GROMACS .gro file of C-alpha atoms in nm:
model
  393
    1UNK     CA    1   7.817  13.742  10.897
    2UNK     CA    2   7.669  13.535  10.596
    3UNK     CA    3   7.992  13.378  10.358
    4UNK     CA    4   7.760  13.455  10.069
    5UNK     CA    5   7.897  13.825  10.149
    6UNK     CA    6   8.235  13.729  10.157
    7UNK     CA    7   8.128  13.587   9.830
    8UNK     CA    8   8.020  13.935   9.685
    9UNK     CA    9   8.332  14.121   9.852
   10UNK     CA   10   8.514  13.872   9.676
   11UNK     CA   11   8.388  13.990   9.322
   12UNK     CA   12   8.441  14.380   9.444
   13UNK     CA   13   8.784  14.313   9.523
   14UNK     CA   14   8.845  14.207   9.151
   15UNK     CA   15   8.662  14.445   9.024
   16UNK     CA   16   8.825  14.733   9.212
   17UNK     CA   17   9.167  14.547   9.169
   18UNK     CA   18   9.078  14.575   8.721
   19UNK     CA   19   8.993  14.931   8.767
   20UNK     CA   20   9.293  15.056   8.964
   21UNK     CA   21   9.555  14.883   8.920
   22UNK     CA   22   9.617  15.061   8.615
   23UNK     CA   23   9.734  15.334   8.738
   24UNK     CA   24  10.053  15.193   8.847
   25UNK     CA   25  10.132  15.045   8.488
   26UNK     CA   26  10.085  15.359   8.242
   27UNK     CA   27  10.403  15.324   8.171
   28UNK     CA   28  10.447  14.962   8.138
   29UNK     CA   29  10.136  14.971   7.950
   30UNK     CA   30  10.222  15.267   7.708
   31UNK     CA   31  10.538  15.104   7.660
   32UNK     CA   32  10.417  14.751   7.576
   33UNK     CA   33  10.148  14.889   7.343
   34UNK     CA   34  10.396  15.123   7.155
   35UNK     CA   35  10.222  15.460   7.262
   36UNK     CA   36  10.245  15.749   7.504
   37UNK     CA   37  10.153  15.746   7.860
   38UNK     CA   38   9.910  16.005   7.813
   39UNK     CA   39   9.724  15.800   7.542
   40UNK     CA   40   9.770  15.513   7.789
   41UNK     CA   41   9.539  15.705   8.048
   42UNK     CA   42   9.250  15.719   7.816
   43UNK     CA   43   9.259  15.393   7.916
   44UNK     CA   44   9.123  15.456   8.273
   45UNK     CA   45   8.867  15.726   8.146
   46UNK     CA   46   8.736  15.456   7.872
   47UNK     CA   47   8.653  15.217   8.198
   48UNK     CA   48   8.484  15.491   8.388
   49UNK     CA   49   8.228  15.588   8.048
   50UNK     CA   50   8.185  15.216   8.068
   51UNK     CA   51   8.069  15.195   8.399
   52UNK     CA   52   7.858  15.535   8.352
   53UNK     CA   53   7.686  15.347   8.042
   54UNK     CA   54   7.741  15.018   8.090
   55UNK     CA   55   7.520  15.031   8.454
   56UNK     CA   56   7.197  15.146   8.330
   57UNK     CA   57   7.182  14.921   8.021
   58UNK     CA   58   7.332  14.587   8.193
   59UNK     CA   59   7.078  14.594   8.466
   60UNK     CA   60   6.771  14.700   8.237
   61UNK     CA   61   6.860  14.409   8.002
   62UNK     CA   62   6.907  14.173   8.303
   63UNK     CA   63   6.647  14.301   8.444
   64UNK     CA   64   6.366  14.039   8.465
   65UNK     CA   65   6.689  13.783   8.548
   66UNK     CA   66   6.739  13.587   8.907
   67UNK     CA   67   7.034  13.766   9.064
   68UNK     CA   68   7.227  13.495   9.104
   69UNK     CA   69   7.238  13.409   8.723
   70UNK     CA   70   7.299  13.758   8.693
   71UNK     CA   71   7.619  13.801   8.940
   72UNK     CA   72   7.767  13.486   8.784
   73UNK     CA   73   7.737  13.592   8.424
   74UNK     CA   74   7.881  13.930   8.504
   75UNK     CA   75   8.187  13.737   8.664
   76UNK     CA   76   8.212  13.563   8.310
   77UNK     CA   77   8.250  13.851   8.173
   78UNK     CA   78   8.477  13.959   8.419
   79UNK     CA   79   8.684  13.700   8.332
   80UNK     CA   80   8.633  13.721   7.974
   81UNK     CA   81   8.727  14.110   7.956
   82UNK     CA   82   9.082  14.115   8.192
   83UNK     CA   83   9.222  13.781   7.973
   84UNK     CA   84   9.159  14.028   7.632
   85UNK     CA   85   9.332  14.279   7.855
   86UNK     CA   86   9.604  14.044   7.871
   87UNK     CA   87   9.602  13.964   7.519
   88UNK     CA   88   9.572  14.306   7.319
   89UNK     CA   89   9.780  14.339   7.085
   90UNK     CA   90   9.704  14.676   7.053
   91UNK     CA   91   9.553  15.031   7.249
   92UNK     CA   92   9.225  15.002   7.018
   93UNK     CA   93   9.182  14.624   7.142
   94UNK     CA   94   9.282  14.707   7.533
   95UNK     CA   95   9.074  15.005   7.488
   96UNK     CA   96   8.780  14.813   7.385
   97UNK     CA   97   8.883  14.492   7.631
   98UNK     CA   98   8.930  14.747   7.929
   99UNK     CA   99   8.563  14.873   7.816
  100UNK     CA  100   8.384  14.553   7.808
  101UNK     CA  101   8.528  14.470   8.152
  102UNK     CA  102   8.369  14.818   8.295
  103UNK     CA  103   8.026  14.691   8.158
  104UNK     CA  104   8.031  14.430   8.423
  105UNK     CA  105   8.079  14.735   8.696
  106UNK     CA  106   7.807  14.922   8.817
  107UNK     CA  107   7.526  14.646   8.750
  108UNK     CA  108   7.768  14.366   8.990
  109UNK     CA  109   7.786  14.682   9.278
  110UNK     CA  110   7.408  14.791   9.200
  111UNK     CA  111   7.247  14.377   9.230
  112UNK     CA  112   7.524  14.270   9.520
  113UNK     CA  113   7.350  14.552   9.721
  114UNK     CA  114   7.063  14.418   9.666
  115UNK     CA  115   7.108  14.053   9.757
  116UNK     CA  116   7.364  14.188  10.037
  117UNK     CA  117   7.067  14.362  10.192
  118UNK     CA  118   6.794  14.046  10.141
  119UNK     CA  119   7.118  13.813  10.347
  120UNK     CA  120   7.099  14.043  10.661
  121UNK     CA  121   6.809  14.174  10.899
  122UNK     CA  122   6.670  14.488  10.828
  123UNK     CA  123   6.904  14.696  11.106
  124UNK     CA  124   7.204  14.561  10.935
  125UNK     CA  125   7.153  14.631  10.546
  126UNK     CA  126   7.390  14.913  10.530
  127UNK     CA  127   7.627  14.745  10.698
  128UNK     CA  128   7.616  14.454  10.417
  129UNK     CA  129   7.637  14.726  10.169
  130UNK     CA  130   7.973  14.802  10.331
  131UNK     CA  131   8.108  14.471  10.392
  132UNK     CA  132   8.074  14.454   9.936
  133UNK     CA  133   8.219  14.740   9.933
  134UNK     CA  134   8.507  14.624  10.159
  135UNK     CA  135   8.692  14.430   9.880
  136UNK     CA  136   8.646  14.721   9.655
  137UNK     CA  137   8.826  14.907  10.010
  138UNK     CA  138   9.065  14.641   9.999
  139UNK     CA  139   9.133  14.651   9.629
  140UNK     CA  140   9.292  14.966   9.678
  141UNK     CA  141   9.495  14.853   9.998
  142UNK     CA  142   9.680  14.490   9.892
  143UNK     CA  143   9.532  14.438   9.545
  144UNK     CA  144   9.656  14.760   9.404
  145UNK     CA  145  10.010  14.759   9.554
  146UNK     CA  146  10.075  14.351   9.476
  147UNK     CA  147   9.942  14.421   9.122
  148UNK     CA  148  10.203  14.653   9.070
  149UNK     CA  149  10.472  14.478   9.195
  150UNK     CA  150  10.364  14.206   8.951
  151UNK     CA  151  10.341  14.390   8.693
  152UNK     CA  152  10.691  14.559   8.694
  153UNK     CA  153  10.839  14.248   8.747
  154UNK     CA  154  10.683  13.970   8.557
  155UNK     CA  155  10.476  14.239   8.273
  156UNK     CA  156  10.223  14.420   8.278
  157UNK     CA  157   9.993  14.164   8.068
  158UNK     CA  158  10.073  13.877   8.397
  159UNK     CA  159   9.883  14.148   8.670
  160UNK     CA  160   9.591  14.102   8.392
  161UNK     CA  161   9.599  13.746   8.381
  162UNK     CA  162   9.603  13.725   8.782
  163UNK     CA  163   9.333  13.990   8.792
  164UNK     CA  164   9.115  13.675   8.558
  165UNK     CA  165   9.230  13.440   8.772
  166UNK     CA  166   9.073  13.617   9.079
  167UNK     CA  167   8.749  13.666   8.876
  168UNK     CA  168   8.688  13.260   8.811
  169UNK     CA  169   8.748  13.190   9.216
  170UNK     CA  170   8.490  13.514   9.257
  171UNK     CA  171   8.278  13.305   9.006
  172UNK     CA  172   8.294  12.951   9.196
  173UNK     CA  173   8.294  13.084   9.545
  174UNK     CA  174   7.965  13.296   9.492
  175UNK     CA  175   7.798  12.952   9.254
  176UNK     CA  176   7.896  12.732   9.604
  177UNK     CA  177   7.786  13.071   9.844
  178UNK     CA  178   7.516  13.276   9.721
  179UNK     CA  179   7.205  13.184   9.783
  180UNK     CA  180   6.986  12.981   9.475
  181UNK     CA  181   6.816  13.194   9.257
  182UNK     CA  182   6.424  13.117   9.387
  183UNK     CA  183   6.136  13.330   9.145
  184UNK     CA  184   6.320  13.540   8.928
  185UNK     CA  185   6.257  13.902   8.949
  186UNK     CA  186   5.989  13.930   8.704
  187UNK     CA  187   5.745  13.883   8.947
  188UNK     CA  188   5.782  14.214   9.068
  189UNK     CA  189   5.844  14.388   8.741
  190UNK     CA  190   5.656  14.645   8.621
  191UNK     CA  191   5.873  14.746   8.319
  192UNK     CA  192   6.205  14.900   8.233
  193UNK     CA  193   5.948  15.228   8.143
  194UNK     CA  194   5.843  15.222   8.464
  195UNK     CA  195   6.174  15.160   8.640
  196UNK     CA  196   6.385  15.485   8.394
  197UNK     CA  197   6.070  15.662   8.521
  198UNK     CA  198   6.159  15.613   8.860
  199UNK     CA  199   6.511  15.777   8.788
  200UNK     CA  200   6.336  16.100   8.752
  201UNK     CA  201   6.140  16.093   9.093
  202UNK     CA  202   6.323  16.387   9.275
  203UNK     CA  203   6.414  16.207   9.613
  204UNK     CA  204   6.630  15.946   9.348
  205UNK     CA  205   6.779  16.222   9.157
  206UNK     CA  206   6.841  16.430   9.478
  207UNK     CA  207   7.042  16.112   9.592
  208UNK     CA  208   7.213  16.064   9.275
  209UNK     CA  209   7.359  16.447   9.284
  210UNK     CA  210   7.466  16.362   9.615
  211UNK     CA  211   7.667  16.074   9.474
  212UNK     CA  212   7.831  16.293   9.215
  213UNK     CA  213   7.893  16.648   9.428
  214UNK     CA  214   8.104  16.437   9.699
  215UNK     CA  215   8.315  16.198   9.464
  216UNK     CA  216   8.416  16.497   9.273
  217UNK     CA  217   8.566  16.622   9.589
  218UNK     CA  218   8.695  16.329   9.640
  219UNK     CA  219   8.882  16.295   9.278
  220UNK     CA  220   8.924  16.631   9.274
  221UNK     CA  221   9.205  16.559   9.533
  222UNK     CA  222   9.296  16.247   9.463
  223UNK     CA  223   9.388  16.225   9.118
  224UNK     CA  224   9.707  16.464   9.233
  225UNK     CA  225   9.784  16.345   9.567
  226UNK     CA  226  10.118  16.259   9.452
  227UNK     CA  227  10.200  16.622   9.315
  228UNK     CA  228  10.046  16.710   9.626
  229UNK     CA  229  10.235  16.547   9.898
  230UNK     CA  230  10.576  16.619   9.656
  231UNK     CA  231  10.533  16.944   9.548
  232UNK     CA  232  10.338  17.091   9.809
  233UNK     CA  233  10.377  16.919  10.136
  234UNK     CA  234  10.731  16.844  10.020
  235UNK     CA  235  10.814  16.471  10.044
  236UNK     CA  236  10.996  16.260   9.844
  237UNK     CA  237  10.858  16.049   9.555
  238UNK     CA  238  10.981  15.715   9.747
  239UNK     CA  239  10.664  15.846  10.027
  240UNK     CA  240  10.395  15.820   9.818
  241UNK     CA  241  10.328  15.488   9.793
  242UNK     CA  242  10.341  15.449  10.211
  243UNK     CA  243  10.134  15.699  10.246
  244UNK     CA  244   9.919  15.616  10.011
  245UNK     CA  245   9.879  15.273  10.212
  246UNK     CA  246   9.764  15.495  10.531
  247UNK     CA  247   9.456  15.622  10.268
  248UNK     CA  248   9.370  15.278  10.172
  249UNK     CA  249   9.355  15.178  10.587
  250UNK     CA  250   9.149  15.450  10.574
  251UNK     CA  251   8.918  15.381  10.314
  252UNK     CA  252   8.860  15.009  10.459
  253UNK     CA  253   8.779  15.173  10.855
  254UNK     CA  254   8.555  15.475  10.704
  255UNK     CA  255   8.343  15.246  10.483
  256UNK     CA  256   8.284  15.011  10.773
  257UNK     CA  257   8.216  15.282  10.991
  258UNK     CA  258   7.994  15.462  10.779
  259UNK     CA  259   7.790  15.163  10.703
  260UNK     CA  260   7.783  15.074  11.064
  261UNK     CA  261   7.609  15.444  11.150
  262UNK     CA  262   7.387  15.418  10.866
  263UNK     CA  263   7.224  15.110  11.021
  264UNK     CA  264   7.084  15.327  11.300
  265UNK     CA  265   7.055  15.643  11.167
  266UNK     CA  266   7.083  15.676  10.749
  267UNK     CA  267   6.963  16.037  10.708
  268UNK     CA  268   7.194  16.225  10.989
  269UNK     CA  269   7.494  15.979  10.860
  270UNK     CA  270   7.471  16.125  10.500
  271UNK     CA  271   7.470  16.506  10.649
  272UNK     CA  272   7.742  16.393  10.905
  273UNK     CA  273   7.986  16.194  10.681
  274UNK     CA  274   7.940  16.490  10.397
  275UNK     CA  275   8.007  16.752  10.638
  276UNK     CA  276   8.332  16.544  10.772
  277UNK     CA  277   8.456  16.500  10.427
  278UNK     CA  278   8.455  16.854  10.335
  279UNK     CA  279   8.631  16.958  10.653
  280UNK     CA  280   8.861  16.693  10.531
  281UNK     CA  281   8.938  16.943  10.284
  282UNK     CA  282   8.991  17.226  10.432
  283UNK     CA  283   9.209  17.089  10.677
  284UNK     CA  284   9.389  16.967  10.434
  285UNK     CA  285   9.483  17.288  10.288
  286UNK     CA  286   9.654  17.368  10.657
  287UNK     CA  287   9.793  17.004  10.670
  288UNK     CA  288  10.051  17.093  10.363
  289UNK     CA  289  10.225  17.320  10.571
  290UNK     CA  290  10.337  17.008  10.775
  291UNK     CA  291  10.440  16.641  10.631
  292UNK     CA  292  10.362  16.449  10.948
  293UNK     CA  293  10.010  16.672  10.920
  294UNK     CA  294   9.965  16.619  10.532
  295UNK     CA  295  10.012  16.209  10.570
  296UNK     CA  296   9.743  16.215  10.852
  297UNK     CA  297   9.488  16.403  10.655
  298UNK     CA  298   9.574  16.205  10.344
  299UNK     CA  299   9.470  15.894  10.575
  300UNK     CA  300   9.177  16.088  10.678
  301UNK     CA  301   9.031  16.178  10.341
  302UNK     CA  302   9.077  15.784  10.273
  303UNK     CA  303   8.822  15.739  10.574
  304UNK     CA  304   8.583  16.061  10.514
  305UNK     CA  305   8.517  15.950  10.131
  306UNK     CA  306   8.435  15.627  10.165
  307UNK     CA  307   8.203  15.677  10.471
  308UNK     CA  308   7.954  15.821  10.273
  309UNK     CA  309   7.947  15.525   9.982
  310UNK     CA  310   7.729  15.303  10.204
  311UNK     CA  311   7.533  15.554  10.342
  312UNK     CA  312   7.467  15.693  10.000
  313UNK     CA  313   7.403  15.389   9.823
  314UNK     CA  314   7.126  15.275  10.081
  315UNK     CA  315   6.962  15.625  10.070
  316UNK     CA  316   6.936  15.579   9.669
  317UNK     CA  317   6.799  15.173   9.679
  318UNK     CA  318   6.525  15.294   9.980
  319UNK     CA  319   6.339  15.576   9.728
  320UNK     CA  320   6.344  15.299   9.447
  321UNK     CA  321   6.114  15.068   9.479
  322UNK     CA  322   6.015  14.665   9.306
  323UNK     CA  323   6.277  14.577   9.056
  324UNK     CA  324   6.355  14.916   9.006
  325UNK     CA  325   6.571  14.922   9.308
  326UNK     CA  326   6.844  14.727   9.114
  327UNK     CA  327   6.873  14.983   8.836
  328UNK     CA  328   6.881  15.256   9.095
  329UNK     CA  329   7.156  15.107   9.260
  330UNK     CA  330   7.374  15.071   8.943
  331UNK     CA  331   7.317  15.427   8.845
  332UNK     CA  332   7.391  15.527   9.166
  333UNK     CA  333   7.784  15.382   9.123
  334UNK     CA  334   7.783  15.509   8.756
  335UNK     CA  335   7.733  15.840   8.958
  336UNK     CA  336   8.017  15.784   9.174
  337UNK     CA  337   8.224  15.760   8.834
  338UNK     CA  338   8.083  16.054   8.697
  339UNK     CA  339   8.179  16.231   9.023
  340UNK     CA  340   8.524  16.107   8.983
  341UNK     CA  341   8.555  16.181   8.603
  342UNK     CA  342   8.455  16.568   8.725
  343UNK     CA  343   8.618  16.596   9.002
  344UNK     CA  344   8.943  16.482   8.809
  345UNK     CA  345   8.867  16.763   8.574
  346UNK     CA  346   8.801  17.017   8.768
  347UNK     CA  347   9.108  17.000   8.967
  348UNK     CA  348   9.320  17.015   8.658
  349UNK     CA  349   9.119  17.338   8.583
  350UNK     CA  350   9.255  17.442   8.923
  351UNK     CA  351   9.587  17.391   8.869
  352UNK     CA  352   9.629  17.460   8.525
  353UNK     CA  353   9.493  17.835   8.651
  354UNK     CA  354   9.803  17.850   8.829
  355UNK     CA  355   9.680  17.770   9.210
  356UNK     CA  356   9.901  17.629   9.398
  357UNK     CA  357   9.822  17.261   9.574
  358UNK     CA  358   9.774  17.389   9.882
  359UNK     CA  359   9.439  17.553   9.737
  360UNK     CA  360   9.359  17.239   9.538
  361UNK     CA  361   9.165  17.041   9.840
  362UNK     CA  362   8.991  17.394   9.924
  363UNK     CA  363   8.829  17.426   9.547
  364UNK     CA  364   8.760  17.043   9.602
  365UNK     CA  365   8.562  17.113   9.969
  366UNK     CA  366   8.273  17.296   9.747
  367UNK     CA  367   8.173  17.013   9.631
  368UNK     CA  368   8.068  16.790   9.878
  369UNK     CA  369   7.978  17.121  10.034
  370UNK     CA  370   7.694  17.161   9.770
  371UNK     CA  371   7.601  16.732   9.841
  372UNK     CA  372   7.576  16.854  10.191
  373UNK     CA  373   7.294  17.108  10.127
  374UNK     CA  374   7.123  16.906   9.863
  375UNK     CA  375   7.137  16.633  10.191
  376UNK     CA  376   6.967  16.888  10.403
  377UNK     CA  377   6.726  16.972  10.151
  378UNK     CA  378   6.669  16.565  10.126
  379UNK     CA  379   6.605  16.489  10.487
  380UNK     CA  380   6.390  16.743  10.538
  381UNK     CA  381   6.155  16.685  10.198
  382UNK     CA  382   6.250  16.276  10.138
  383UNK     CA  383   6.258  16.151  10.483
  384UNK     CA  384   6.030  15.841  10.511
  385UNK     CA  385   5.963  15.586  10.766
  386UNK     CA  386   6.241  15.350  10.862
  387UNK     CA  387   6.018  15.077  10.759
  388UNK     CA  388   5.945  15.140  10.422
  389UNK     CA  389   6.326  15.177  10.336
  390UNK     CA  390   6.466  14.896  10.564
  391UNK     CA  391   6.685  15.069  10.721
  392UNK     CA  392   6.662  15.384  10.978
  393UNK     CA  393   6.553  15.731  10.851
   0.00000   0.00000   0.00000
């Protein structure tokens, strides 16, 4: 395995860490910055509509620059955006600190696929994909956790300044790592026209809804897995966060698995891995019934989500094409927010209608149920030779 891609997972481990870790400190945070915990969660919804804008216009703008340069100056940001985190005197300046930060989001994801991809033979680019998205994977598992724990004991403003810290040895280790930044990608530019054009080609957008209908099943879950396993399967609060670690194992062995699969066979692995998720779901449903049952399929929608993230990303970068590729890979985790800003709401809808939890992961099923017949519909129409998307159809 290249270092220049523990390099990159490097990067996505910071990033995930900035984006997560978060949710641990509402209250530390609402308390620091003298407002309620509720206002303090607009906080994590004001990083998510930065990734969702930030990924399009980052890459477009960067668009013509060597991807190197690029990467590096995103980790400057990085940097730049979690010490103002650290700093803010106030929710208006962490709002607009936590936003600059997202900026730096989807375009890192969307170009580190790219140059993951160019470090690997062709039968291995998914793979690569997955090995970035392992520190995003292991973000959640150790980053998320430690950051906590640092931030309830030393303040929540220290976790920010370690979160910066980890962005500047990102920075050096991927100047020493990556690869130097050769012709720059203007060579094979044909215009940010012609690349927001290519968003609109139907095997892209078919890929992009994808994206969205299975992270909202995802989130739709997720976002009240605590009141889930409390309320519904019954455990105490003291569980969560062990359990919780059993979904992060599982996010790290599903993503590596699911890129491994896509290597050989990228258009079954989408159907397969969309179609496992959503039985996720349902079993989950049964699983409350049962604590020892509920922890396992908590572990197991860990796995089944983030299966389909390499899988999905590579399907989206193969119907791009030139330098467009870059800004369809950005969009394509901009999507994966959207799916989770959705998928969050519509399983408040759910229980705000007075469902129980039990039938909170069934509601959250049709959605990667509708991905999985827009992936049928895919295959059968988008399908295109293994080598003219680098990896296998």
């Amino acid at each position: 395995m290249p270092f220049a891609l523990v390099a990159l997972a490097l990067g996505a481990f910071g990033i995930g860490l900035t984006e997560f870790v978060i949710m641990g400190l509402l209250v530390e945070v609402a308390d620091g910055l003298s407002i309620s915990v509720t206002t303090a969660g607009t906080l994590i919804s004001g990083y998510a509509l930065g990734v969702v804008v930030g990924a399009p216009v980052i890459t477009i703008f960067t668009r013509t620059w060597p991807q190197k340069r690029t990467l590096l100056l995103l980790m400057a940001i990085f940097v730049v955006g979690n010490a103002a985190c650290a700093l803010a005197p106030s929710y208006e300046t962490m709002m607009a600190a936590r936003i600059l930060t997202a900026l730096t989001h989807g375009t890192f994801f969307g170009v580190g696929s790219i140059v993951a991809q160019r470090l690997v033979p062709k039968d291995r680019q998914a793979s690569a994909i997955a090995i970035v998205f392992t520190g995003l994977t292991l973000a959640n598992v150790l980053g998320v956790p430690f950051g906590t724990f640092l931030g309830q004991m030393a303040g929540w403003r220290t976790t920010f300044w370690a979160v910066s810290a980890i962005g500047i040895l990102a920075g050096l280790v991927m100047l020493a790592a990556l690869p130097g930044d050769g012709p720059t990608r203007e060579a094979e530019d044909n215009g940010w026209r012609n690349d927001l054009a290519m968003l609109t080609r139907g095997p892209v957008l078919r890929g992009l809804a994808m994206t969205v209908f299975g992270y909202a099943g995802v989130f739709a879950v997720f976002t009240y897995i605590a009141p889930y396993l409390t309320a519904g399967a019954g455990f105490p609060p003291s569980a969560v966060a062990p359990i919780l670690l059993g979904f992060g194992a599982g996010l790290v062995l599903g993503n590596l698995v699911g890129g491994r699969l896509a290597d050989h066979k990228l258009g079954p692995t989408i159907v397969g891995t969309l179609a496992v998720l959503a039985l996720v779901l349902v079993a989950m449903a049964v699983a409350v019934q049962s604590q020892v049952a509920a922890a396992l399929a908590t572990a197991l929608l860990g796995a089944a989500s983030f299966a389909t993230v390499a899988p999905l990303q590579a399907w989206v970068m193969a119907r791009a094409d030139g330098a467009g590729q870059a800004l369809a890979a950005s969009v394509n985790i901009a999507a994966f927010n959207l799916g989770n800003a959705i998928g969050a709401w519509a399983g408040g809808l759910v229980i705000a209608a007075g469902f129980s939890y039990a039938a909170l992961p069934l509601a959250a099923a049709l959605f990667p149920l509708a991905a999985l017949g827009i992936g049928l519909v895919t295959i059968r129409r988008d399908a295109v030779p293994a080598a003219a998307v680098g990896v296998p159809s």
